[in-house]
């Protein structure tokens, strides 16, 4: 019986997630993000910004809610090591579905939009968990289909919540607090060692993980990510006062790049498992403030460069998180210094004990204590 193969398989499932992570790197980085956000907000208030009036603040918060929802959705997929690049495309599909069914009643419109997002999540889960496709590749395919269909069949400028009245933007701060609480709750759950171990097992999905629990966690994360993305699309349409607001809120570059930039900059590892608690919220607030600064100061470069720079910084942060957040390897000390080691590659065959013998002997394994007649 080959014990080595069984040992290697078990070791692969538990590798790199057998102990508690170090959260110090996340706490330090989130403190730096909070300082950067405070500085950017101070610069924004010094000039003539949209935040100077209550209407401007409500509009900024209304625009931030779906972006934070998409960031939370992206963070859920990051934790299991299966990046959901289709979040923006799913949001557009859900927005179009919601707008097309408003004449059938609010409940039907919501169920249709969320149901379509759920179906997209199930497709993603099947591609990743069952067919064992990499998360980024499967979601990129779903995103391509979603955007292609949207470009051929959807006119974003015509999407509206009619005949329902738009959600009042004056209450947007309540929804922002609710979404931020959801993101923070996910960070707290992800900080628990039990869940981090499960997310750590998902890092090897679909190559090395074969247990049902690991596959279930991956499928649930991808499905939940898709549903949150669909809710973001519904929010954009339901709060829009005109088609221009919908086109801005569902801009492909904005909804495609912003969530990735927010999650990476927030300190969630693109490899899976590791992430902080407030990182996604703080990074989203910082990026939104920088975009408003760009609009207020009329900087002469495209705001997309800000998001791409955040992605670059986030990649460096991922490497720091992986380097300084990795749990320390437990040191195993033998209780008996004379006990010999086992060669696992040789099939659990113990090596011979080291016993002194005369160099002239032709038998190096002769035991002088047993072979007294020699």
Tab-separated table of C-alpha atoms in Angstrom:
chain	number	residue	atom	x	y	z
A	1	UNK	CA	0.000	0.000	0.000
A	2	UNK	CA	1.381	3.393	-1.024
A	3	UNK	CA	1.002	5.697	1.954
A	4	UNK	CA	2.982	8.434	0.260
A	5	UNK	CA	0.288	9.150	-2.315
A	6	UNK	CA	-2.389	9.524	0.332
A	7	UNK	CA	-0.169	11.761	2.407
A	8	UNK	CA	0.597	13.999	-0.585
A	9	UNK	CA	-3.091	14.353	-1.441
A	10	UNK	CA	-3.983	15.348	2.095
A	11	UNK	CA	-1.056	17.734	2.219
A	12	UNK	CA	-2.212	19.409	-1.008
A	13	UNK	CA	-5.655	20.055	0.455
A	14	UNK	CA	-4.300	21.606	3.635
A	15	UNK	CA	-1.243	23.350	2.241
A	16	UNK	CA	-0.946	27.065	3.007
A	17	UNK	CA	-4.131	27.233	5.059
A	18	UNK	CA	-3.397	25.180	8.145
A	19	UNK	CA	-2.956	28.054	10.576
A	20	UNK	CA	-4.363	31.482	11.353
A	21	UNK	CA	-3.350	34.305	9.035
A	22	UNK	CA	-1.553	37.394	10.194
A	23	UNK	CA	-4.041	40.288	10.031
A	24	UNK	CA	-1.510	42.959	10.947
A	25	UNK	CA	-0.730	43.747	7.313
A	26	UNK	CA	-4.442	44.300	6.623
A	27	UNK	CA	-4.895	46.565	9.630
A	28	UNK	CA	-1.879	48.642	8.641
A	29	UNK	CA	-2.966	48.956	5.022
A	30	UNK	CA	-6.543	49.868	5.934
A	31	UNK	CA	-5.212	52.583	8.254
A	32	UNK	CA	-3.232	53.992	5.323
A	33	UNK	CA	-6.344	53.842	3.133
A	34	UNK	CA	-8.328	55.741	5.757
A	35	UNK	CA	-5.653	58.454	5.876
A	36	UNK	CA	-5.573	58.690	2.085
A	37	UNK	CA	-9.360	58.966	1.943
A	38	UNK	CA	-9.363	61.701	4.593
A	39	UNK	CA	-6.718	63.633	2.650
A	40	UNK	CA	-8.548	63.309	-0.661
A	41	UNK	CA	-11.821	64.352	0.977
A	42	UNK	CA	-10.115	67.406	2.472
A	43	UNK	CA	-8.805	68.433	-0.947
A	44	UNK	CA	-12.250	67.925	-2.427
A	45	UNK	CA	-13.929	70.147	0.138
A	46	UNK	CA	-11.313	72.882	-0.311
A	47	UNK	CA	-12.452	73.519	-3.873
A	48	UNK	CA	-15.825	73.941	-5.491
A	49	UNK	CA	-16.982	70.370	-5.334
A	50	UNK	CA	-20.292	68.625	-5.818
A	51	UNK	CA	-20.289	67.863	-2.099
A	52	UNK	CA	-20.855	71.521	-1.260
A	53	UNK	CA	-24.628	71.100	-1.697
A	54	UNK	CA	-27.030	68.481	-0.387
A	55	UNK	CA	-28.111	67.632	-3.926
A	56	UNK	CA	-24.516	67.020	-4.937
A	57	UNK	CA	-23.868	64.832	-1.923
A	58	UNK	CA	-26.997	62.797	-2.613
A	59	UNK	CA	-25.975	62.338	-6.245
A	60	UNK	CA	-22.464	61.217	-5.261
A	61	UNK	CA	-23.814	58.732	-2.726
A	62	UNK	CA	-26.346	57.431	-5.244
A	63	UNK	CA	-23.534	56.793	-7.719
A	64	UNK	CA	-21.385	55.125	-5.062
A	65	UNK	CA	-23.984	52.574	-3.906
A	66	UNK	CA	-23.926	50.354	-7.043
A	67	UNK	CA	-20.139	50.620	-7.291
A	68	UNK	CA	-19.759	49.441	-3.698
A	69	UNK	CA	-22.242	46.645	-4.412
A	70	UNK	CA	-20.129	45.565	-7.369
A	71	UNK	CA	-16.998	45.799	-5.217
A	72	UNK	CA	-18.586	43.594	-2.562
A	73	UNK	CA	-19.620	41.127	-5.262
A	74	UNK	CA	-16.100	41.102	-6.654
A	75	UNK	CA	-14.586	40.621	-3.189
A	76	UNK	CA	-16.737	37.527	-2.625
A	77	UNK	CA	-15.347	35.923	-5.777
A	78	UNK	CA	-11.786	37.002	-4.908
A	79	UNK	CA	-11.965	35.195	-1.559
A	80	UNK	CA	-12.444	31.807	-3.250
A	81	UNK	CA	-9.797	32.488	-5.887
A	82	UNK	CA	-12.275	32.694	-8.792
A	83	UNK	CA	-12.355	36.307	-9.997
A	84	UNK	CA	-15.791	37.258	-11.361
A	85	UNK	CA	-14.991	39.474	-14.343
A	86	UNK	CA	-18.631	39.285	-15.430
A	87	UNK	CA	-19.945	41.488	-12.599
A	88	UNK	CA	-20.416	44.557	-14.797
A	89	UNK	CA	-22.036	42.598	-17.613
A	90	UNK	CA	-24.448	40.907	-15.217
A	91	UNK	CA	-25.377	44.334	-13.822
A	92	UNK	CA	-26.285	45.543	-17.321
A	93	UNK	CA	-28.373	42.428	-18.029
A	94	UNK	CA	-30.247	42.835	-14.760
A	95	UNK	CA	-30.825	46.551	-15.427
A	96	UNK	CA	-32.265	45.852	-18.862
A	97	UNK	CA	-34.445	43.035	-17.530
A	98	UNK	CA	-35.765	45.191	-14.699
A	99	UNK	CA	-36.617	48.058	-17.059
A	100	UNK	CA	-38.318	45.733	-19.544
A	101	UNK	CA	-40.621	44.214	-16.910
A	102	UNK	CA	-41.691	47.277	-14.925
A	103	UNK	CA	-45.041	47.326	-16.734
A	104	UNK	CA	-45.789	43.904	-15.213
A	105	UNK	CA	-45.416	45.083	-11.649
A	106	UNK	CA	-42.573	45.858	-9.304
A	107	UNK	CA	-42.373	42.364	-7.823
A	108	UNK	CA	-42.185	40.717	-11.245
A	109	UNK	CA	-39.545	43.186	-12.428
A	110	UNK	CA	-37.372	42.580	-9.375
A	111	UNK	CA	-37.763	38.806	-9.542
A	112	UNK	CA	-36.956	38.765	-13.252
A	113	UNK	CA	-33.810	40.870	-12.804
A	114	UNK	CA	-32.528	38.997	-9.749
A	115	UNK	CA	-33.514	35.660	-11.299
A	116	UNK	CA	-31.450	36.402	-14.409
A	117	UNK	CA	-28.488	37.372	-12.249
A	118	UNK	CA	-28.917	34.157	-10.274
A	119	UNK	CA	-28.961	32.144	-13.505
A	120	UNK	CA	-25.712	33.794	-14.599
A	121	UNK	CA	-24.199	32.897	-11.237
A	122	UNK	CA	-25.257	29.268	-11.607
A	123	UNK	CA	-23.700	29.146	-15.075
A	124	UNK	CA	-20.475	30.500	-13.605
A	125	UNK	CA	-20.585	27.937	-10.808
A	126	UNK	CA	-21.082	25.091	-13.287
A	127	UNK	CA	-18.206	26.270	-15.470
A	128	UNK	CA	-15.812	26.635	-12.539
A	129	UNK	CA	-16.842	23.832	-10.170
A	130	UNK	CA	-18.152	21.155	-12.519
A	131	UNK	CA	-16.227	21.779	-15.737
A	132	UNK	CA	-13.151	22.947	-13.792
A	133	UNK	CA	-12.544	26.102	-15.839
A	134	UNK	CA	-10.464	28.877	-14.225
A	135	UNK	CA	-12.680	31.532	-12.672
A	136	UNK	CA	-11.231	34.402	-14.672
A	137	UNK	CA	-11.681	32.523	-17.960
A	138	UNK	CA	-15.247	31.380	-17.238
A	139	UNK	CA	-16.346	34.826	-16.070
A	140	UNK	CA	-14.630	36.518	-19.014
A	141	UNK	CA	-16.682	34.318	-21.340
A	142	UNK	CA	-19.908	35.162	-19.515
A	143	UNK	CA	-18.961	38.852	-19.575
A	144	UNK	CA	-18.321	38.748	-23.317
A	145	UNK	CA	-21.725	37.177	-23.955
A	146	UNK	CA	-23.469	39.679	-21.660
A	147	UNK	CA	-21.847	42.755	-23.169
A	148	UNK	CA	-22.300	41.527	-26.751
A	149	UNK	CA	-25.994	40.907	-26.150
A	150	UNK	CA	-26.356	44.282	-24.445
A	151	UNK	CA	-24.668	46.167	-27.282
A	152	UNK	CA	-26.953	44.471	-29.818
A	153	UNK	CA	-30.286	44.666	-27.971
A	154	UNK	CA	-30.122	47.338	-25.267
A	155	UNK	CA	-30.145	51.100	-25.530
A	156	UNK	CA	-28.988	52.268	-22.125
A	157	UNK	CA	-30.372	55.756	-22.679
A	158	UNK	CA	-33.890	54.289	-22.903
A	159	UNK	CA	-33.774	52.315	-19.674
A	160	UNK	CA	-36.021	53.748	-16.968
A	161	UNK	CA	-38.132	52.555	-14.028
A	162	UNK	CA	-41.361	53.831	-15.629
A	163	UNK	CA	-44.167	53.589	-14.692
A	164	UNK	CA	-42.684	53.463	-11.179
A	165	UNK	CA	-41.271	56.581	-9.622
A	166	UNK	CA	-37.525	56.684	-9.124
A	167	UNK	CA	-36.156	55.968	-5.675
A	168	UNK	CA	-35.537	59.269	-3.860
A	169	UNK	CA	-31.830	60.065	-3.821
A	170	UNK	CA	-32.227	61.759	-0.448
A	171	UNK	CA	-32.421	58.311	1.161
A	172	UNK	CA	-29.374	56.989	-0.709
A	173	UNK	CA	-27.159	57.363	2.380
A	174	UNK	CA	-29.295	54.775	4.167
A	175	UNK	CA	-28.689	52.301	1.365
A	176	UNK	CA	-24.993	53.165	1.351
A	177	UNK	CA	-24.749	52.333	5.055
A	178	UNK	CA	-26.589	49.049	4.433
A	179	UNK	CA	-24.253	48.045	1.585
A	180	UNK	CA	-21.183	49.090	3.585
A	181	UNK	CA	-22.439	47.008	6.526
A	182	UNK	CA	-22.835	44.036	4.187
A	183	UNK	CA	-19.278	44.454	2.931
A	184	UNK	CA	-17.901	44.806	6.463
A	185	UNK	CA	-19.883	41.769	7.622
A	186	UNK	CA	-18.337	39.746	4.818
A	187	UNK	CA	-14.904	40.950	5.904
A	188	UNK	CA	-15.556	39.950	9.509
A	189	UNK	CA	-16.727	36.489	8.466
A	190	UNK	CA	-13.716	36.133	6.204
A	191	UNK	CA	-11.426	37.030	9.106
A	192	UNK	CA	-12.617	34.043	11.125
A	193	UNK	CA	-10.072	31.269	10.973
A	194	UNK	CA	-12.604	28.583	10.084
A	195	UNK	CA	-13.850	30.457	7.042
A	196	UNK	CA	-10.343	31.464	6.020
A	197	UNK	CA	-9.429	27.783	5.975
A	198	UNK	CA	-12.404	27.069	3.725
A	199	UNK	CA	-11.452	29.927	1.434
A	200	UNK	CA	-7.902	28.636	1.507
A	201	UNK	CA	-9.079	25.248	0.299
A	202	UNK	CA	-10.905	27.008	-2.538
A	203	UNK	CA	-7.623	28.492	-3.716
A	204	UNK	CA	-6.838	25.070	-5.182
A	205	UNK	CA	-10.226	24.694	-6.878
A	206	UNK	CA	-10.722	23.120	-9.325
A	207	UNK	CA	-7.336	21.411	-9.632
A	208	UNK	CA	-6.671	19.940	-6.202
A	209	UNK	CA	-9.959	20.303	-4.300
A	210	UNK	CA	-12.349	17.399	-4.616
A	211	UNK	CA	-14.482	17.604	-1.495
A	212	UNK	CA	-18.097	18.690	-1.679
A	213	UNK	CA	-17.715	21.402	0.974
A	214	UNK	CA	-15.009	23.211	-0.971
A	215	UNK	CA	-16.966	23.086	-4.204
A	216	UNK	CA	-20.097	24.284	-2.408
A	217	UNK	CA	-18.286	27.319	-0.975
A	218	UNK	CA	-16.942	28.243	-4.413
A	219	UNK	CA	-20.332	27.840	-6.062
A	220	UNK	CA	-22.072	29.866	-3.344
A	221	UNK	CA	-19.525	32.684	-3.618
A	222	UNK	CA	-19.892	32.925	-7.393
A	223	UNK	CA	-23.692	32.787	-7.222
A	224	UNK	CA	-23.835	35.422	-4.497
A	225	UNK	CA	-21.421	37.603	-6.469
A	226	UNK	CA	-23.715	37.462	-9.495
A	227	UNK	CA	-26.821	38.299	-7.451
A	228	UNK	CA	-25.142	41.342	-5.874
A	229	UNK	CA	-24.070	42.474	-9.338
A	230	UNK	CA	-27.644	42.203	-10.560
A	231	UNK	CA	-28.872	44.278	-7.624
A	232	UNK	CA	-26.349	46.968	-8.572
A	233	UNK	CA	-27.822	47.154	-12.067
A	234	UNK	CA	-31.348	47.400	-10.688
A	235	UNK	CA	-30.253	50.257	-8.405
A	236	UNK	CA	-28.818	52.257	-11.318
A	237	UNK	CA	-32.075	52.100	-13.275
A	238	UNK	CA	-34.378	52.526	-10.300
A	239	UNK	CA	-32.659	55.705	-9.120
A	240	UNK	CA	-32.013	57.247	-12.543
A	241	UNK	CA	-33.783	60.467	-13.412
A	242	UNK	CA	-32.920	60.232	-17.112
A	243	UNK	CA	-31.140	58.020	-19.608
A	244	UNK	CA	-27.869	59.919	-19.250
A	245	UNK	CA	-27.649	58.848	-15.614
A	246	UNK	CA	-28.152	55.220	-16.629
A	247	UNK	CA	-25.459	55.425	-19.294
A	248	UNK	CA	-23.030	56.938	-16.787
A	249	UNK	CA	-23.857	54.436	-14.057
A	250	UNK	CA	-23.548	51.441	-16.391
A	251	UNK	CA	-20.539	52.629	-18.358
A	252	UNK	CA	-18.621	49.455	-19.323
A	253	UNK	CA	-15.247	50.803	-18.213
A	254	UNK	CA	-16.627	52.113	-14.931
A	255	UNK	CA	-18.531	49.002	-13.846
A	256	UNK	CA	-15.825	46.741	-15.247
A	257	UNK	CA	-12.690	48.337	-13.788
A	258	UNK	CA	-13.897	50.101	-10.633
A	259	UNK	CA	-14.842	46.912	-8.668
A	260	UNK	CA	-11.537	45.224	-9.508
A	261	UNK	CA	-9.588	48.342	-8.532
A	262	UNK	CA	-11.531	48.713	-5.260
A	263	UNK	CA	-11.046	45.092	-4.192
A	264	UNK	CA	-7.352	44.941	-5.087
A	265	UNK	CA	-6.624	48.317	-3.539
A	266	UNK	CA	-8.604	47.269	-0.465
A	267	UNK	CA	-6.137	44.479	0.255
A	268	UNK	CA	-8.014	41.356	-0.856
A	269	UNK	CA	-5.628	38.878	-2.413
A	270	UNK	CA	-6.307	37.991	-6.026
A	271	UNK	CA	-5.102	34.464	-5.189
A	272	UNK	CA	-7.939	33.906	-2.727
A	273	UNK	CA	-8.521	33.531	1.006
A	274	UNK	CA	-6.777	36.606	2.380
A	275	UNK	CA	-8.484	39.966	2.853
A	276	UNK	CA	-9.199	42.624	5.415
A	277	UNK	CA	-12.399	43.928	6.963
A	278	UNK	CA	-12.816	47.575	5.903
A	279	UNK	CA	-10.602	47.444	2.826
A	280	UNK	CA	-13.248	47.295	0.097
A	281	UNK	CA	-15.327	50.068	1.679
A	282	UNK	CA	-12.356	52.377	2.249
A	283	UNK	CA	-10.935	51.759	-1.222
A	284	UNK	CA	-14.323	52.450	-2.841
A	285	UNK	CA	-14.674	55.713	-0.893
A	286	UNK	CA	-11.142	56.733	-1.847
A	287	UNK	CA	-11.598	55.969	-5.542
A	288	UNK	CA	-14.963	57.742	-5.667
A	289	UNK	CA	-13.389	60.811	-4.019
A	290	UNK	CA	-10.552	60.775	-6.548
A	291	UNK	CA	-13.039	60.594	-9.422
A	292	UNK	CA	-14.929	63.559	-7.979
A	293	UNK	CA	-11.624	65.416	-7.621
A	294	UNK	CA	-10.926	64.700	-11.274
A	295	UNK	CA	-14.310	66.127	-12.199
A	296	UNK	CA	-13.928	69.188	-9.959
A	297	UNK	CA	-10.334	70.077	-10.817
A	298	UNK	CA	-10.819	69.210	-14.508
A	299	UNK	CA	-7.592	67.279	-14.752
A	300	UNK	CA	-6.381	66.794	-18.321
A	301	UNK	CA	-6.253	62.995	-18.326
A	302	UNK	CA	-8.876	60.316	-18.524
A	303	UNK	CA	-10.256	59.238	-15.108
A	304	UNK	CA	-9.763	55.635	-16.186
A	305	UNK	CA	-6.045	56.136	-15.569
A	306	UNK	CA	-6.844	56.612	-11.882
A	307	UNK	CA	-8.600	53.252	-11.747
A	308	UNK	CA	-5.830	51.516	-13.686
A	309	UNK	CA	-3.233	52.978	-11.320
A	310	UNK	CA	-5.279	51.615	-8.413
A	311	UNK	CA	-5.214	48.169	-10.054
A	312	UNK	CA	-1.432	48.363	-10.340
A	313	UNK	CA	-1.057	49.367	-6.703
A	314	UNK	CA	-3.478	46.596	-5.736
A	315	UNK	CA	-1.329	43.966	-7.429
A	316	UNK	CA	1.608	45.088	-5.301
A	317	UNK	CA	-0.634	44.996	-2.223
A	318	UNK	CA	-1.600	41.406	-3.068
A	319	UNK	CA	2.051	40.416	-3.047
A	320	UNK	CA	2.546	42.148	0.327
A	321	UNK	CA	-0.535	40.444	1.750
A	322	UNK	CA	0.666	37.047	0.565
A	323	UNK	CA	4.158	37.653	1.946
A	324	UNK	CA	3.277	39.113	5.350
A	325	UNK	CA	-0.093	37.438	5.910
A	326	UNK	CA	1.039	33.855	5.437
A	327	UNK	CA	0.733	31.829	8.646
A	328	UNK	CA	3.955	30.682	10.221
A	329	UNK	CA	4.849	27.069	9.583
A	330	UNK	CA	4.568	25.033	12.804
A	331	UNK	CA	7.891	23.654	13.961
A	332	UNK	CA	7.800	19.924	14.594
A	333	UNK	CA	10.329	18.648	17.099
A	334	UNK	CA	11.061	14.980	17.610
A	335	UNK	CA	10.639	13.665	21.120
A	336	UNK	CA	13.469	11.186	20.586
A	337	UNK	CA	16.627	12.394	18.907
A	338	UNK	CA	17.636	8.809	18.105
A	339	UNK	CA	14.434	8.150	16.111
A	340	UNK	CA	15.041	8.005	12.416
A	341	UNK	CA	13.164	9.895	9.712
A	342	UNK	CA	10.877	8.356	7.131
A	343	UNK	CA	11.408	8.590	3.435
A	344	UNK	CA	7.878	9.339	2.162
A	345	UNK	CA	8.914	8.939	-1.450
A	346	UNK	CA	10.065	5.403	-0.735
A	347	UNK	CA	6.691	4.304	0.523
A	348	UNK	CA	7.071	4.768	4.295
A	349	UNK	CA	10.219	2.614	4.487
A	350	UNK	CA	12.278	3.552	7.587
A	351	UNK	CA	15.964	4.134	7.124
A	352	UNK	CA	18.502	2.056	9.047
A	353	UNK	CA	19.652	3.456	12.401
A	354	UNK	CA	23.038	5.059	12.412
A	355	UNK	CA	25.314	2.676	14.369
A	356	UNK	CA	29.086	2.914	14.585
A	357	UNK	CA	31.029	0.070	12.981
A	358	UNK	CA	34.542	-0.724	12.011
A	359	UNK	CA	35.537	0.466	8.559
A	360	UNK	CA	37.126	-2.921	7.873
A	361	UNK	CA	33.821	-4.744	8.230
A	362	UNK	CA	32.240	-5.808	4.992
A	363	UNK	CA	28.784	-5.732	6.586
A	364	UNK	CA	27.939	-2.128	7.580
A	365	UNK	CA	24.672	-3.210	9.265
A	366	UNK	CA	26.278	-5.685	11.650
A	367	UNK	CA	25.052	-5.092	15.208
A	368	UNK	CA	27.996	-5.519	17.627
A	369	UNK	CA	25.632	-5.755	20.569
A	370	UNK	CA	23.785	-8.714	19.034
A	371	UNK	CA	26.688	-10.372	17.225
A	372	UNK	CA	28.919	-10.786	20.227
A	373	UNK	CA	30.695	-13.812	18.719
A	374	UNK	CA	32.239	-11.502	16.117
